[in-house]
Amino acid sequence: MATVVRAIDLGFGNTKFITSSVDGKIECSHFPSLAVLAPGEKGVVDLVGKRKTVCVPVRGVWYEIGYDVEQAASAFKARPRHERYIETAEYMALTAGALRYMGCKTIDLLVVGLPVSEYLAKRKDLEKLLKKEPIPIGGGDAVTIKEVLVLAQPHGALFDYLRQHGEGTGIRETRNLVVDVGYRTFDWLTTEGLKVYANMSYSVSIGVSQVLGAIARKIGIENGMSELPDLDGIDRALRQRKSLAVYQKQYDLKKFQADIDAVADQAVGEMYTRIGKIYDIRNVVLVGGGASLYRRSVAKVFDRHKILEVADPLLANVRGFQCLGEQHARKKVGGPEPVAAPQGEASSAGGA
């Protein structure tokens, strides 16, 4: 029987997961990282039809999650955005939802990620959390996970870049920097070839949510509020490059470019300080759902580098997780070495 390998990149903004991986073709999906309390397994019947969501149990409480989950939420959406995220019921609900959408009853190896700054402290805890017992996913079903591999999140993106662009990139032989702009955290990973430099890799809580908050405060003050509560609306308008309606007034979010840059500059400046020198970095790879918002700030610091990108940067980490997981599984059974084999696996920040 074939080994079942799957990956989840559970971020503060979106939950990304693998639905299929056959002959090198990886299929992904994602939904908002929002878990809404539900009255029971069937949730609440929508006024105009069934939402594209599922209900999953966590510690005796039901949560609704999925593609249309924002339709189930109230105006004020509770999103845990702190360093103990993996301990929350919401984290387990989102994980259970991703597992349910995958449709696998048993997973031989599940690959997941953590922000770089939390990797060393929480890797073992996350492994134990996900494989200590079958995870209920609703409908009387549960998923058994036999082995868990936890990676620093940008490590996946490095392998996804190599997968997309091939060996001609020189990734294996040179110093690389992966910049991953997430919802809560701004992560970076520095490597020599595929070996991670732990003391030049980290993350700070200056992600996209900080950008959204800065815009929300400005719009809110203009409208007699401390801040506009609809961060998701601002996020959606930025991603779709559309205006935002507030009290029948259309806000062109381009007018907030200086505010976006101010937040991004803080994150990139913190990274620059911690890395120290950049002249010997060959490849700078920019990924993550907020990559487009931080590109200007990254380009200002790395003005003598070409900023490299991948297709669908939101999904870069989870695709790389899947590649690393399949490679890990092949090694265990003595299969052939894959093209993108990792090196320096004992490295403390991003190895297996």
Short mmCIF file of C-alpha atoms in Angstrom, two decimals:
data_model
loop_
_atom_site.label_atom_id
_atom_site.label_comp_id
_atom_site.label_asym_id
_atom_site.label_seq_id
_atom_site.Cartn_x
_atom_site.Cartn_y
_atom_site.Cartn_z
CA MET A 1 0.00 0.00 0.00
CA ALA A 2 1.31 3.46 -0.92
CA THR A 3 2.46 5.76 1.87
CA VAL A 4 0.00 8.63 2.39
CA VAL A 5 1.77 11.96 2.85
CA ARG A 6 -0.12 15.22 3.36
CA ALA A 7 0.74 18.74 4.45
CA ILE A 8 -1.00 21.62 6.23
CA ASP A 9 0.27 25.19 6.52
CA LEU A 10 -2.00 26.60 9.19
CA GLY A 11 -1.47 30.34 9.23
CA PHE A 12 -3.23 33.06 11.18
CA GLY A 13 -4.95 34.29 8.02
CA ASN A 14 -5.48 31.16 5.92
CA THR A 15 -5.35 27.41 6.38
CA LYS A 16 -3.59 25.85 3.38
CA PHE A 17 -3.58 22.10 2.75
CA ILE A 18 -2.80 19.43 0.17
CA THR A 19 -5.71 17.61 -1.43
CA SER A 20 -3.75 15.44 -3.87
CA SER A 21 -0.20 14.66 -4.92
CA VAL A 22 0.26 12.25 -7.83
CA ASP A 23 3.34 11.89 -10.03
CA GLY A 24 4.72 15.27 -8.94
CA LYS A 25 1.46 17.14 -9.51
CA ILE A 26 0.42 18.80 -6.25
CA GLU A 27 -3.13 20.02 -5.71
CA CYS A 28 -3.78 22.55 -2.91
CA SER A 29 -6.72 24.35 -1.36
CA HIS A 30 -7.24 26.89 1.40
CA PHE A 31 -9.91 28.53 3.54
CA PRO A 32 -9.88 31.42 6.06
CA SER A 33 -8.35 30.60 9.45
CA LEU A 34 -11.59 31.38 11.22
CA ALA A 35 -13.41 28.92 13.49
CA VAL A 36 -16.96 29.91 14.45
CA LEU A 37 -18.79 28.36 17.41
CA ALA A 38 -21.66 26.17 16.18
CA PRO A 39 -24.72 24.84 18.07
CA GLY A 40 -24.10 21.30 16.85
CA GLU A 41 -22.81 19.13 14.05
CA LYS A 42 -25.18 20.59 11.46
CA GLY A 43 -24.34 24.18 12.32
CA VAL A 44 -26.85 26.89 11.48
CA VAL A 45 -28.99 26.59 8.35
CA ASP A 46 -28.20 29.48 6.02
CA LEU A 47 -31.09 31.66 4.85
CA VAL A 48 -30.40 31.03 1.17
CA GLY A 49 -28.87 27.58 1.15
CA LYS A 50 -26.08 25.50 2.56
CA ARG A 51 -22.73 27.18 3.06
CA LYS A 52 -19.48 25.58 1.88
CA THR A 53 -18.43 24.78 5.42
CA VAL A 54 -18.17 21.79 7.75
CA CYS A 55 -18.60 21.40 11.49
CA VAL A 56 -15.96 19.64 13.56
CA PRO A 57 -15.81 18.80 17.29
CA VAL A 58 -13.02 19.93 19.60
CA ARG A 59 -13.12 19.05 23.31
CA GLY A 60 -16.88 18.57 23.23
CA VAL A 61 -17.62 21.85 21.39
CA TRP A 62 -18.56 22.21 17.73
CA TYR A 63 -16.91 24.68 15.36
CA GLU A 64 -17.87 25.66 11.84
CA ILE A 65 -14.97 26.14 9.46
CA GLY A 66 -14.44 26.20 5.71
CA TYR A 67 -14.61 28.21 2.53
CA ASP A 68 -17.75 30.24 3.39
CA VAL A 69 -17.06 30.53 7.11
CA GLU A 70 -17.16 34.34 7.03
CA GLN A 71 -20.88 34.06 6.26
CA ALA A 72 -21.32 32.24 9.57
CA ALA A 73 -19.35 34.72 11.66
CA SER A 74 -20.63 37.76 13.49
CA ALA A 75 -19.36 41.26 12.77
CA PHE A 76 -16.61 40.82 15.36
CA LYS A 77 -14.54 37.79 14.48
CA ALA A 78 -12.42 36.21 17.19
CA ARG A 79 -9.05 35.20 15.75
CA PRO A 80 -6.40 34.06 18.22
CA ARG A 81 -3.21 35.82 17.14
CA HIS A 82 -0.65 34.96 19.78
CA GLU A 83 2.29 32.68 20.43
CA ARG A 84 0.16 29.98 22.10
CA TYR A 85 -1.92 29.52 18.96
CA ILE A 86 -1.31 25.78 18.72
CA GLU A 87 -2.84 25.31 22.19
CA THR A 88 -6.19 26.82 21.21
CA ALA A 89 -9.38 24.99 20.30
CA GLU A 90 -9.53 27.09 17.14
CA TYR A 91 -6.19 25.70 15.95
CA MET A 92 -7.43 22.13 16.38
CA ALA A 93 -10.73 22.96 14.69
CA LEU A 94 -8.94 24.36 11.64
CA THR A 95 -6.65 21.33 11.54
CA ALA A 96 -9.62 18.97 11.79
CA GLY A 97 -11.39 20.87 9.02
CA ALA A 98 -8.38 20.61 6.72
CA LEU A 99 -8.14 16.87 7.46
CA ARG A 100 -11.83 16.44 6.67
CA TYR A 101 -11.48 18.19 3.32
CA MET A 102 -8.50 15.95 2.49
CA GLY A 103 -10.68 12.84 2.74
CA CYS A 104 -7.99 10.55 4.21
CA LYS A 105 -8.85 8.29 7.15
CA THR A 106 -5.18 7.49 7.84
CA ILE A 107 -2.16 9.67 7.11
CA ASP A 108 1.25 8.04 7.37
CA LEU A 109 3.11 11.35 7.50
CA LEU A 110 1.64 14.81 8.09
CA VAL A 111 3.92 17.81 7.52
CA VAL A 112 3.07 21.06 9.31
CA GLY A 113 4.86 24.31 10.09
CA LEU A 114 5.57 26.90 12.76
CA PRO A 115 6.86 30.49 12.65
CA VAL A 116 10.66 30.52 12.77
CA SER A 117 10.78 32.17 16.21
CA GLU A 118 8.57 29.45 17.70
CA TYR A 119 10.04 26.44 15.93
CA LEU A 120 12.56 25.22 18.52
CA ALA A 121 10.32 25.77 21.53
CA LYS A 122 7.13 24.24 20.13
CA ARG A 123 8.09 21.63 17.56
CA LYS A 124 7.85 18.67 19.95
CA ASP A 125 4.59 19.93 21.47
CA LEU A 126 2.98 20.16 18.04
CA GLU A 127 4.15 16.68 17.09
CA LYS A 128 2.58 15.22 20.24
CA LEU A 129 -0.62 17.20 19.81
CA LEU A 130 -1.32 15.88 16.32
CA LYS A 131 -0.47 12.20 16.74
CA LYS A 132 -1.36 11.36 20.33
CA GLU A 133 -4.81 10.06 19.32
CA PRO A 134 -7.15 10.01 16.28
CA ILE A 135 -8.47 13.49 15.49
CA PRO A 136 -12.29 13.67 15.21
CA ILE A 137 -13.47 15.44 12.06
CA GLY A 138 -17.27 15.16 12.37
CA GLY A 139 -19.71 12.69 10.90
CA GLY A 140 -18.50 10.07 13.33
CA ASP A 141 -15.13 9.92 11.57
CA ALA A 142 -11.61 10.47 12.85
CA VAL A 143 -8.18 10.66 11.21
CA THR A 144 -5.20 8.71 12.49
CA ILE A 145 -1.83 10.37 11.97
CA LYS A 146 1.11 7.98 12.32
CA GLU A 147 3.99 10.44 12.04
CA VAL A 148 4.30 14.23 12.17
CA LEU A 149 7.09 16.32 10.67
CA VAL A 150 7.27 19.96 11.85
CA LEU A 151 9.23 22.52 9.83
CA ALA A 152 9.96 26.22 10.08
CA GLN A 153 7.38 27.66 7.68
CA PRO A 154 9.69 29.38 5.13
CA HIS A 155 11.63 26.14 4.73
CA GLY A 156 8.76 24.86 2.61
CA ALA A 157 8.94 27.87 0.31
CA LEU A 158 12.64 27.28 -0.38
CA PHE A 159 11.84 23.80 -1.70
CA ASP A 160 8.83 25.06 -3.61
CA TYR A 161 11.06 27.60 -5.39
CA LEU A 162 13.52 24.83 -6.23
CA ARG A 163 10.63 22.64 -7.44
CA GLN A 164 9.29 25.38 -9.71
CA HIS A 165 12.57 26.69 -11.10
CA GLY A 166 14.88 23.67 -11.02
CA GLU A 167 18.54 23.10 -10.30
CA GLY A 168 19.74 25.98 -12.49
CA THR A 169 18.89 28.45 -9.73
CA GLY A 170 22.06 27.60 -7.79
CA ILE A 171 20.01 27.29 -4.58
CA ARG A 172 22.05 24.30 -3.44
CA GLU A 173 25.44 26.00 -3.74
CA THR A 174 24.81 29.57 -2.57
CA ARG A 175 23.52 31.61 0.36
CA ASN A 176 19.78 32.16 0.20
CA LEU A 177 17.19 34.23 2.03
CA VAL A 178 13.51 33.27 2.09
CA VAL A 179 11.18 36.08 3.19
CA ASP A 180 7.71 34.87 4.17
CA VAL A 181 5.04 37.54 4.79
CA GLY A 182 2.24 35.99 6.82
CA TYR A 183 -0.87 37.33 8.52
CA ARG A 184 0.60 37.69 12.02
CA THR A 185 4.29 37.01 11.53
CA PHE A 186 6.97 38.18 9.15
CA ASP A 187 9.43 35.27 8.86
CA TRP A 188 12.79 34.88 7.22
CA LEU A 189 15.12 31.93 6.76
CA THR A 190 18.78 32.20 5.79
CA THR A 191 20.44 29.14 4.31
CA GLU A 192 23.76 28.03 2.90
CA GLY A 193 22.59 25.74 0.16
CA LEU A 194 19.75 23.93 1.90
CA LYS A 195 21.31 24.10 5.37
CA VAL A 196 19.68 26.62 7.70
CA TYR A 197 21.56 29.34 9.58
CA ALA A 198 19.61 29.48 12.82
CA ASN A 199 21.19 32.69 14.11
CA MET A 200 20.25 34.52 10.90
CA SER A 201 16.67 33.23 10.78
CA TYR A 202 13.75 34.50 12.85
CA SER A 203 10.27 36.02 12.78
CA VAL A 204 8.60 39.13 14.19
CA SER A 205 4.93 39.93 14.73
CA ILE A 206 4.79 42.60 12.04
CA GLY A 207 2.72 40.78 9.46
CA VAL A 208 -0.26 41.70 7.31
CA SER A 209 -2.58 42.13 10.30
CA GLN A 210 -0.43 45.10 11.36
CA VAL A 211 -0.94 46.67 7.92
CA LEU A 212 -4.68 46.09 8.13
CA GLY A 213 -4.77 47.60 11.61
CA ALA A 214 -2.97 50.76 10.47
CA ILE A 215 -5.47 51.28 7.64
CA ALA A 216 -8.41 50.43 9.88
CA ARG A 217 -7.39 53.08 12.41
CA LYS A 218 -7.12 55.81 9.78
CA ILE A 219 -10.46 54.98 8.17
CA GLY A 220 -12.09 54.60 11.58
CA ILE A 221 -10.93 58.00 12.81
CA GLU A 222 -12.26 59.62 9.63
CA ASN A 223 -15.64 58.08 10.43
CA GLY A 224 -15.84 58.78 14.15
CA MET A 225 -14.59 55.39 15.35
CA SER A 226 -11.39 54.33 17.06
CA GLU A 227 -10.89 51.95 14.14
CA LEU A 228 -12.88 50.21 11.43
CA PRO A 229 -13.64 46.71 12.78
CA ASP A 230 -13.71 45.01 9.36
CA LEU A 231 -10.09 43.88 8.92
CA ASP A 232 -11.23 41.08 6.63
CA GLY A 233 -12.92 43.61 4.35
CA ILE A 234 -9.74 45.66 4.12
CA ASP A 235 -7.72 42.51 3.45
CA ARG A 236 -10.11 41.44 0.70
CA ALA A 237 -10.05 44.89 -0.93
CA LEU A 238 -6.24 44.95 -0.92
CA ARG A 239 -5.96 41.47 -2.43
CA GLN A 240 -8.58 42.19 -5.10
CA ARG A 241 -7.25 45.72 -5.69
CA LYS A 242 -10.70 47.16 -5.23
CA SER A 243 -12.04 50.12 -3.29
CA LEU A 244 -13.58 49.67 0.17
CA ALA A 245 -17.11 50.93 0.93
CA VAL A 246 -17.58 52.64 4.32
CA TYR A 247 -20.86 54.47 4.96
CA GLN A 248 -21.50 54.57 1.21
CA LYS A 249 -18.14 56.21 0.64
CA GLN A 250 -15.58 54.44 -1.54
CA TYR A 251 -12.03 54.36 -0.20
CA ASP A 252 -9.27 53.83 -2.72
CA LEU A 253 -6.75 51.91 -0.61
CA LYS A 254 -3.89 53.16 -2.77
CA LYS A 255 -4.04 56.34 -0.68
CA PHE A 256 -2.72 54.28 2.25
CA GLN A 257 0.45 53.16 0.47
CA ALA A 258 2.61 55.21 2.85
CA ASP A 259 1.01 53.46 5.84
CA ILE A 260 1.57 50.05 4.25
CA ASP A 261 5.20 50.89 3.57
CA ALA A 262 5.72 52.19 7.11
CA VAL A 263 4.68 48.85 8.62
CA ALA A 264 6.58 46.82 6.04
CA ASP A 265 9.70 48.94 6.56
CA GLN A 266 9.65 48.09 10.27
CA ALA A 267 9.52 44.35 9.55
CA VAL A 268 12.20 44.45 6.87
CA GLY A 269 14.37 46.69 9.04
CA GLU A 270 14.20 44.21 11.89
CA MET A 271 15.22 41.42 9.52
CA TYR A 272 18.09 43.49 8.10
CA THR A 273 19.38 44.22 11.60
CA ARG A 274 19.37 40.55 12.59
CA ILE A 275 20.96 39.30 9.37
CA GLY A 276 23.71 41.91 9.50
CA LYS A 277 25.32 41.49 6.09
CA ILE A 278 23.55 40.94 2.79
CA TYR A 279 26.29 41.24 0.15
CA ASP A 280 26.90 37.47 0.13
CA ILE A 281 23.23 36.51 -0.29
CA ARG A 282 22.72 35.18 -3.81
CA ASN A 283 18.98 34.46 -3.89
CA VAL A 284 16.24 36.47 -2.17
CA VAL A 285 12.92 34.63 -2.43
CA LEU A 286 9.75 36.50 -1.42
CA VAL A 287 6.64 34.42 -0.58
CA GLY A 288 3.51 34.46 1.56
CA GLY A 289 0.03 35.91 1.27
CA GLY A 290 1.34 39.42 1.99
CA ALA A 291 4.27 39.29 -0.44
CA SER A 292 2.85 41.99 -2.73
CA LEU A 293 2.37 44.41 0.20
CA TYR A 294 5.98 44.09 1.40
CA ARG A 295 7.72 43.88 -1.99
CA ARG A 296 8.58 47.60 -2.09
CA SER A 297 10.21 47.51 1.34
CA VAL A 298 12.16 44.34 0.58
CA ALA A 299 13.35 45.84 -2.72
CA LYS A 300 14.53 49.01 -0.96
CA VAL A 301 16.88 47.08 1.32
CA PHE A 302 17.93 44.57 -1.34
CA ASP A 303 18.29 47.19 -4.05
CA ARG A 304 21.23 45.37 -5.62
CA HIS A 305 19.43 42.01 -5.72
CA LYS A 306 16.76 40.61 -7.98
CA ILE A 307 13.76 39.66 -5.83
CA LEU A 308 12.68 36.15 -6.77
CA GLU A 309 9.09 34.93 -6.52
CA VAL A 310 6.99 31.81 -7.02
CA ALA A 311 3.61 31.21 -8.59
CA ASP A 312 0.80 31.44 -6.01
CA PRO A 313 3.05 32.63 -3.14
CA LEU A 314 0.28 32.02 -0.58
CA LEU A 315 0.68 28.28 -1.16
CA ALA A 316 4.48 28.12 -1.40
CA ASN A 317 5.07 26.73 2.08
CA VAL A 318 2.48 23.96 1.90
CA ARG A 319 3.68 22.79 -1.53
CA GLY A 320 7.24 22.66 -0.21
CA PHE A 321 6.06 20.81 2.90
CA GLN A 322 4.53 18.17 0.65
CA CYS A 323 7.76 17.79 -1.34
CA LEU A 324 9.81 17.43 1.83
CA GLY A 325 7.32 14.97 3.30
CA GLU A 326 7.37 12.74 0.24
CA GLN A 327 11.14 12.82 0.23
CA HIS A 328 11.24 11.93 3.94
CA ALA A 329 8.93 8.99 3.29
CA ARG A 330 11.06 7.76 0.39
CA LYS A 331 14.17 7.83 2.54
CA LYS A 332 12.49 5.70 5.20
CA VAL A 333 11.69 2.94 2.72
CA GLY A 334 15.03 3.20 0.94
CA GLY A 335 13.64 4.68 -2.25
CA PRO A 336 15.61 6.71 -4.81
CA GLU A 337 16.89 10.14 -3.84
CA PRO A 338 14.54 12.85 -5.23
CA VAL A 339 15.73 15.88 -7.17
CA ALA A 340 15.21 18.39 -4.33
CA ALA A 341 16.80 16.44 -1.51
CA PRO A 342 17.50 18.48 1.66
CA GLN A 343 20.89 18.74 3.28
CA GLY A 344 21.96 19.62 6.78
CA GLU A 345 18.86 18.09 8.33
CA ALA A 346 20.34 18.42 11.81
CA SER A 347 20.23 22.22 11.49
CA SER A 348 18.37 23.69 14.43
CA ALA A 349 15.97 26.09 12.73
CA GLY A 350 14.49 24.33 9.77
CA GLY A 351 15.57 20.72 9.57
CA ALA A 352 13.44 17.65 9.96
#
